[in-house]
Short mmCIF file of C-alpha atoms in Angstrom, two decimals:
data_model
loop_
_atom_site.label_atom_id
_atom_site.label_comp_id
_atom_site.label_asym_id
_atom_site.label_seq_id
_atom_site.Cartn_x
_atom_site.Cartn_y
_atom_site.Cartn_z
CA GLY Y 5 104.27 178.92 62.39
CA ALA Y 6 105.60 180.85 65.24
CA GLY Y 7 103.81 183.95 66.20
CA VAL Y 8 105.22 187.32 67.53
CA SER Y 9 107.33 186.98 70.66
CA GLN Y 10 108.42 189.57 73.11
CA SER Y 11 111.04 189.60 75.93
CA PRO Y 12 111.21 190.04 78.59
CA ARG Y 13 107.58 189.13 79.62
CA TYR Y 14 107.91 191.16 82.89
CA LYS Y 15 110.20 193.88 83.85
CA VAL Y 16 110.61 195.74 87.03
CA ALA Y 17 112.68 198.81 87.04
CA LYS Y 18 113.63 201.46 89.43
CA ARG Y 19 112.65 204.87 88.54
CA GLY Y 20 115.36 206.35 86.43
CA GLN Y 21 116.71 203.21 85.01
CA ASP Y 22 116.78 202.53 81.43
CA VAL Y 23 114.86 199.44 79.80
CA ALA Y 24 115.07 197.77 76.37
CA LEU Y 25 112.16 195.56 75.29
CA ARG Y 26 112.63 193.31 72.33
CA CYS Y 27 110.02 192.10 69.76
CA ASP Y 28 110.40 189.34 67.29
CA PRO Y 29 107.75 189.67 64.72
CA ILE Y 30 106.32 186.81 62.53
CA SER Y 31 108.81 185.86 59.96
CA GLY Y 32 108.50 187.99 56.74
CA HIS Y 33 106.26 190.35 58.19
CA VAL Y 34 107.21 193.83 56.70
CA SER Y 35 105.08 196.08 59.12
CA LEU Y 36 105.91 196.29 62.87
CA PHE Y 37 103.86 198.29 65.45
CA TRP Y 38 104.56 199.14 69.14
CA TYR Y 39 101.67 200.00 71.47
CA GLN Y 40 101.42 200.95 75.11
CA GLN Y 41 98.38 199.68 77.07
CA ALA Y 42 97.61 201.02 80.47
CA LEU Y 43 95.18 199.03 82.74
CA GLY Y 44 91.66 199.22 81.71
CA GLN Y 45 92.43 200.98 78.22
CA GLY Y 46 93.02 199.81 74.71
CA PRO Y 47 96.38 199.67 73.20
CA GLU Y 48 97.70 203.25 72.30
CA PHE Y 49 99.89 203.48 69.11
CA LEU Y 50 103.44 204.42 69.69
CA THR Y 51 105.35 203.81 66.22
CA TYR Y 52 105.44 202.04 63.01
CA PHE Y 53 108.17 200.43 61.05
CA GLN Y 54 108.05 199.49 57.42
CA ASN Y 55 110.92 196.81 57.14
CA GLU Y 56 113.95 199.00 58.71
CA ALA Y 57 112.46 202.37 58.18
CA GLN Y 58 110.48 204.09 60.96
CA LEU Y 59 107.73 205.72 59.18
CA ASP Y 60 105.57 207.03 62.06
CA LYS Y 61 106.83 207.77 65.65
CA SER Y 62 104.03 210.27 66.45
CA GLY Y 63 102.71 208.27 69.41
CA LEU Y 64 106.11 208.22 71.40
CA PRO Y 65 105.15 209.95 74.61
CA SER Y 66 108.39 211.77 75.04
CA ASP Y 67 112.10 211.85 73.74
CA ARG Y 68 112.84 209.17 76.47
CA PHE Y 69 111.29 206.64 74.21
CA PHE Y 70 113.34 205.40 71.23
CA ALA Y 71 112.72 202.44 68.80
CA GLU Y 72 114.76 200.68 66.20
CA ARG Y 73 114.54 197.79 63.83
CA PRO Y 74 118.09 197.79 62.16
CA GLU Y 75 117.68 194.78 59.98
CA GLY Y 76 114.01 194.88 59.26
CA SER Y 77 112.95 191.91 61.67
CA VAL Y 78 113.70 192.17 65.32
CA SER Y 79 112.81 195.47 66.85
CA THR Y 80 113.85 197.08 70.30
CA LEU Y 81 112.00 199.68 72.15
CA LYS Y 82 114.17 201.63 74.58
CA ILE Y 83 112.94 203.78 77.40
CA GLN Y 84 115.45 205.98 79.06
CA ARG Y 85 115.12 207.44 82.66
CA THR Y 86 112.00 205.43 83.35
CA GLN Y 87 109.13 207.26 85.26
CA GLN Y 88 106.33 205.80 87.15
CA GLU Y 89 103.86 206.89 84.32
CA ASP Y 90 105.75 204.59 82.06
CA SER Y 91 104.33 201.42 83.90
CA ALA Y 92 102.15 199.56 81.32
CA VAL Y 93 102.08 196.69 79.06
CA TYR Y 94 104.05 197.14 75.89
CA LEU Y 95 102.67 195.36 72.98
CA CYS Y 96 104.29 194.62 69.66
CA ALA Y 97 102.17 193.70 66.47
CA SER Y 98 103.29 192.64 63.09
CA SER Y 99 101.56 192.62 59.76
CA SER Y 100 102.45 191.10 56.30
CA ARG Y 101 100.89 194.24 54.64
CA LEU Y 102 102.21 197.71 54.37
CA GLY Y 103 100.65 200.29 56.59
CA GLY Y 104 98.30 200.32 59.53
CA ALA Y 105 95.10 199.46 57.81
CA TYR Y 106 95.25 195.62 57.83
CA GLU Y 107 94.98 192.82 60.31
CA GLN Y 108 97.78 192.86 62.91
CA TYR Y 109 98.96 190.06 64.94
CA PHE Y 110 100.08 190.85 68.48
CA GLY Y 111 102.99 189.44 70.89
CA PRO Y 112 102.07 188.69 74.46
CA GLY Y 113 103.53 191.91 75.61
CA THR Y 114 106.05 193.08 78.17
CA ARG Y 115 104.54 194.28 81.51
CA LEU Y 116 106.88 196.99 82.77
CA THR Y 117 106.46 198.21 86.36
CA VAL Y 118 108.56 201.22 87.40
CA THR Y 119 108.82 201.43 91.22
CA ARG G 19 85.66 213.47 71.47
CA LYS G 20 87.91 210.48 71.43
CA GLU G 21 88.80 209.10 68.07
CA VAL G 22 87.51 205.69 68.77
CA GLU G 23 84.88 205.29 71.62
CA GLN G 24 83.30 202.06 73.19
CA ASP G 25 80.95 201.40 75.92
CA PRO G 26 83.14 200.09 78.60
CA GLY G 27 80.28 197.94 80.10
CA PRO G 28 80.60 195.51 81.87
CA PHE G 29 77.92 193.48 80.04
CA ASN G 30 76.67 190.57 82.10
CA VAL G 31 74.63 188.04 80.31
CA PRO G 32 73.41 184.55 80.84
CA GLU G 33 74.60 181.74 78.63
CA GLY G 34 72.44 181.62 75.36
CA ALA G 35 71.84 185.41 75.36
CA THR G 36 72.35 187.70 72.38
CA VAL G 37 74.46 190.62 73.00
CA ALA G 38 75.66 193.73 70.79
CA PHE G 39 78.49 196.26 71.13
CA ASN G 40 78.88 199.49 69.28
CA CYS G 41 81.86 201.28 68.63
CA THR G 42 81.87 205.06 67.25
CA TYR G 43 84.98 206.48 65.32
CA SER G 44 85.62 210.10 64.46
CA ASN G 45 87.53 210.06 61.24
CA SER G 46 85.04 209.81 58.36
CA ALA G 47 87.87 208.87 56.02
CA SER G 48 88.77 205.59 57.96
CA GLN G 49 88.75 202.53 55.78
CA SER G 50 89.44 199.55 57.83
CA PHE G 51 87.72 198.27 60.89
CA PHE G 52 88.45 195.36 63.07
CA TRP G 53 87.17 193.66 66.29
CA TYR G 54 89.75 192.19 68.68
CA ARG G 55 89.27 189.98 71.65
CA GLN G 56 91.50 190.23 74.65
CA ASP G 57 91.41 187.94 77.55
CA CYS G 58 92.64 189.01 80.96
CA ARG G 59 96.27 189.45 80.99
CA LYS G 60 96.73 188.43 77.39
CA GLU G 61 97.27 189.96 74.07
CA PRO G 62 94.66 191.11 71.81
CA LYS G 63 93.62 188.51 69.22
CA LEU G 64 91.97 189.26 65.88
CA LEU G 65 88.43 188.18 66.10
CA MET G 66 87.18 189.58 62.56
CA SER G 67 87.46 192.22 60.07
CA VAL G 68 84.40 194.34 59.42
CA TYR G 69 83.38 194.80 55.73
CA SER G 70 81.16 197.32 54.29
CA SER G 71 78.44 194.83 53.50
CA GLY G 72 78.50 193.46 56.91
CA ASN G 73 79.97 189.97 57.47
CA GLU G 74 79.30 186.85 59.71
CA ASP G 75 81.46 184.20 61.31
CA GLY G 76 79.43 181.63 62.91
CA ARG G 77 77.79 183.20 66.01
CA PHE G 78 79.41 186.51 65.33
CA THR G 79 78.06 189.25 63.05
CA ALA G 80 80.01 192.55 62.42
CA GLN G 81 78.41 195.44 60.62
CA LEU G 82 79.48 199.01 59.57
CA ASN G 83 77.43 201.99 59.32
CA ARG G 84 79.54 204.83 57.57
CA ALA G 85 76.72 207.30 57.72
CA SER G 86 76.67 207.38 61.39
CA GLN G 87 80.36 206.29 61.92
CA TYR G 88 79.84 203.20 63.91
CA ILE G 89 80.67 199.64 63.89
CA SER G 90 78.86 196.88 65.79
CA LEU G 91 79.56 193.34 66.91
CA LEU G 92 76.56 190.91 67.68
CA ILE G 93 77.10 187.60 69.47
CA ARG G 94 74.41 185.23 69.35
CA ASP G 95 73.90 182.15 71.71
CA SER G 96 76.77 183.41 73.85
CA LYS G 97 79.02 180.80 75.61
CA LEU G 98 80.88 180.96 78.85
CA SER G 99 84.09 181.11 76.75
CA ASP G 100 82.97 184.25 75.03
CA SER G 101 83.73 186.25 78.27
CA ALA G 102 86.54 188.74 77.47
CA THR G 103 87.14 192.33 76.49
CA TYR G 104 86.19 193.27 72.98
CA LEU G 105 88.33 195.92 71.38
CA CYS G 106 87.25 197.60 68.20
CA ALA G 107 90.08 198.99 65.98
CA VAL G 108 89.86 201.57 63.26
CA ASN G 109 92.64 202.88 60.95
CA LEU G 110 93.14 206.66 61.21
CA GLY G 111 95.77 207.13 58.81
CA ILE G 112 98.17 205.36 56.44
CA ASN G 113 100.33 203.95 59.42
CA ASP G 114 98.37 203.68 62.62
CA MET G 115 95.35 201.84 64.02
CA ARG G 116 93.50 203.18 66.84
CA PHE G 117 91.84 201.04 69.40
CA GLY G 118 88.92 201.71 71.63
CA ALA G 119 89.18 201.06 75.31
CA GLY G 120 87.26 197.77 75.14
CA THR G 121 83.87 196.39 76.28
CA ARG G 122 84.00 193.94 79.04
CA LEU G 123 81.70 190.90 78.54
CA THR G 124 80.90 188.26 81.26
CA VAL G 125 78.76 185.32 80.29
CA LYS G 126 77.30 183.59 83.25
CA PRO G 127 75.86 180.20 83.73
#
């Protein structure tokens, strides 16, 4: 079946603009994660959803970052007033199991460049 | 100390060589461990889970050492197509997985 999809694949934003990144998880997957990956680093946890509930947002770097999953499937990560340090690849992952202790399947990511 | 640490490499090995990577973790309560493979400019893909008793999948062997808090990945008879970055992942709490920075492997002809 279809894997995790993300859009857009690439986004260039001017500093101060707002951006919205979309994630379509694997159908039926209850858990959804957002990660930020800087060049040469591993993915850094941002936030976790169990169905529509955001159970953990401890990794969001500032209050400019906001994520939602209103119907328990598609999720959107919004970054307000983008800064240059927000430039990174934003990865979405989903899992059929509850919580973060199980295999996760990643989407192709959105590469965000803030100029 | 970082929560999950890996030797960044790069490891440059000839085809057919055996290569091993280690990954250390800080939380002794961690229960789940994984190895992911990430090709350049692609997403991480699950390579294998790591079980307490150790496990093997073809040329790949993963082991867990709880006492010393590390996991390892051994690749035997390495192929050109094994060239990638290998990320270890450890669950730190109920909801989050932490990744190492990755170890880069280049297999040369």
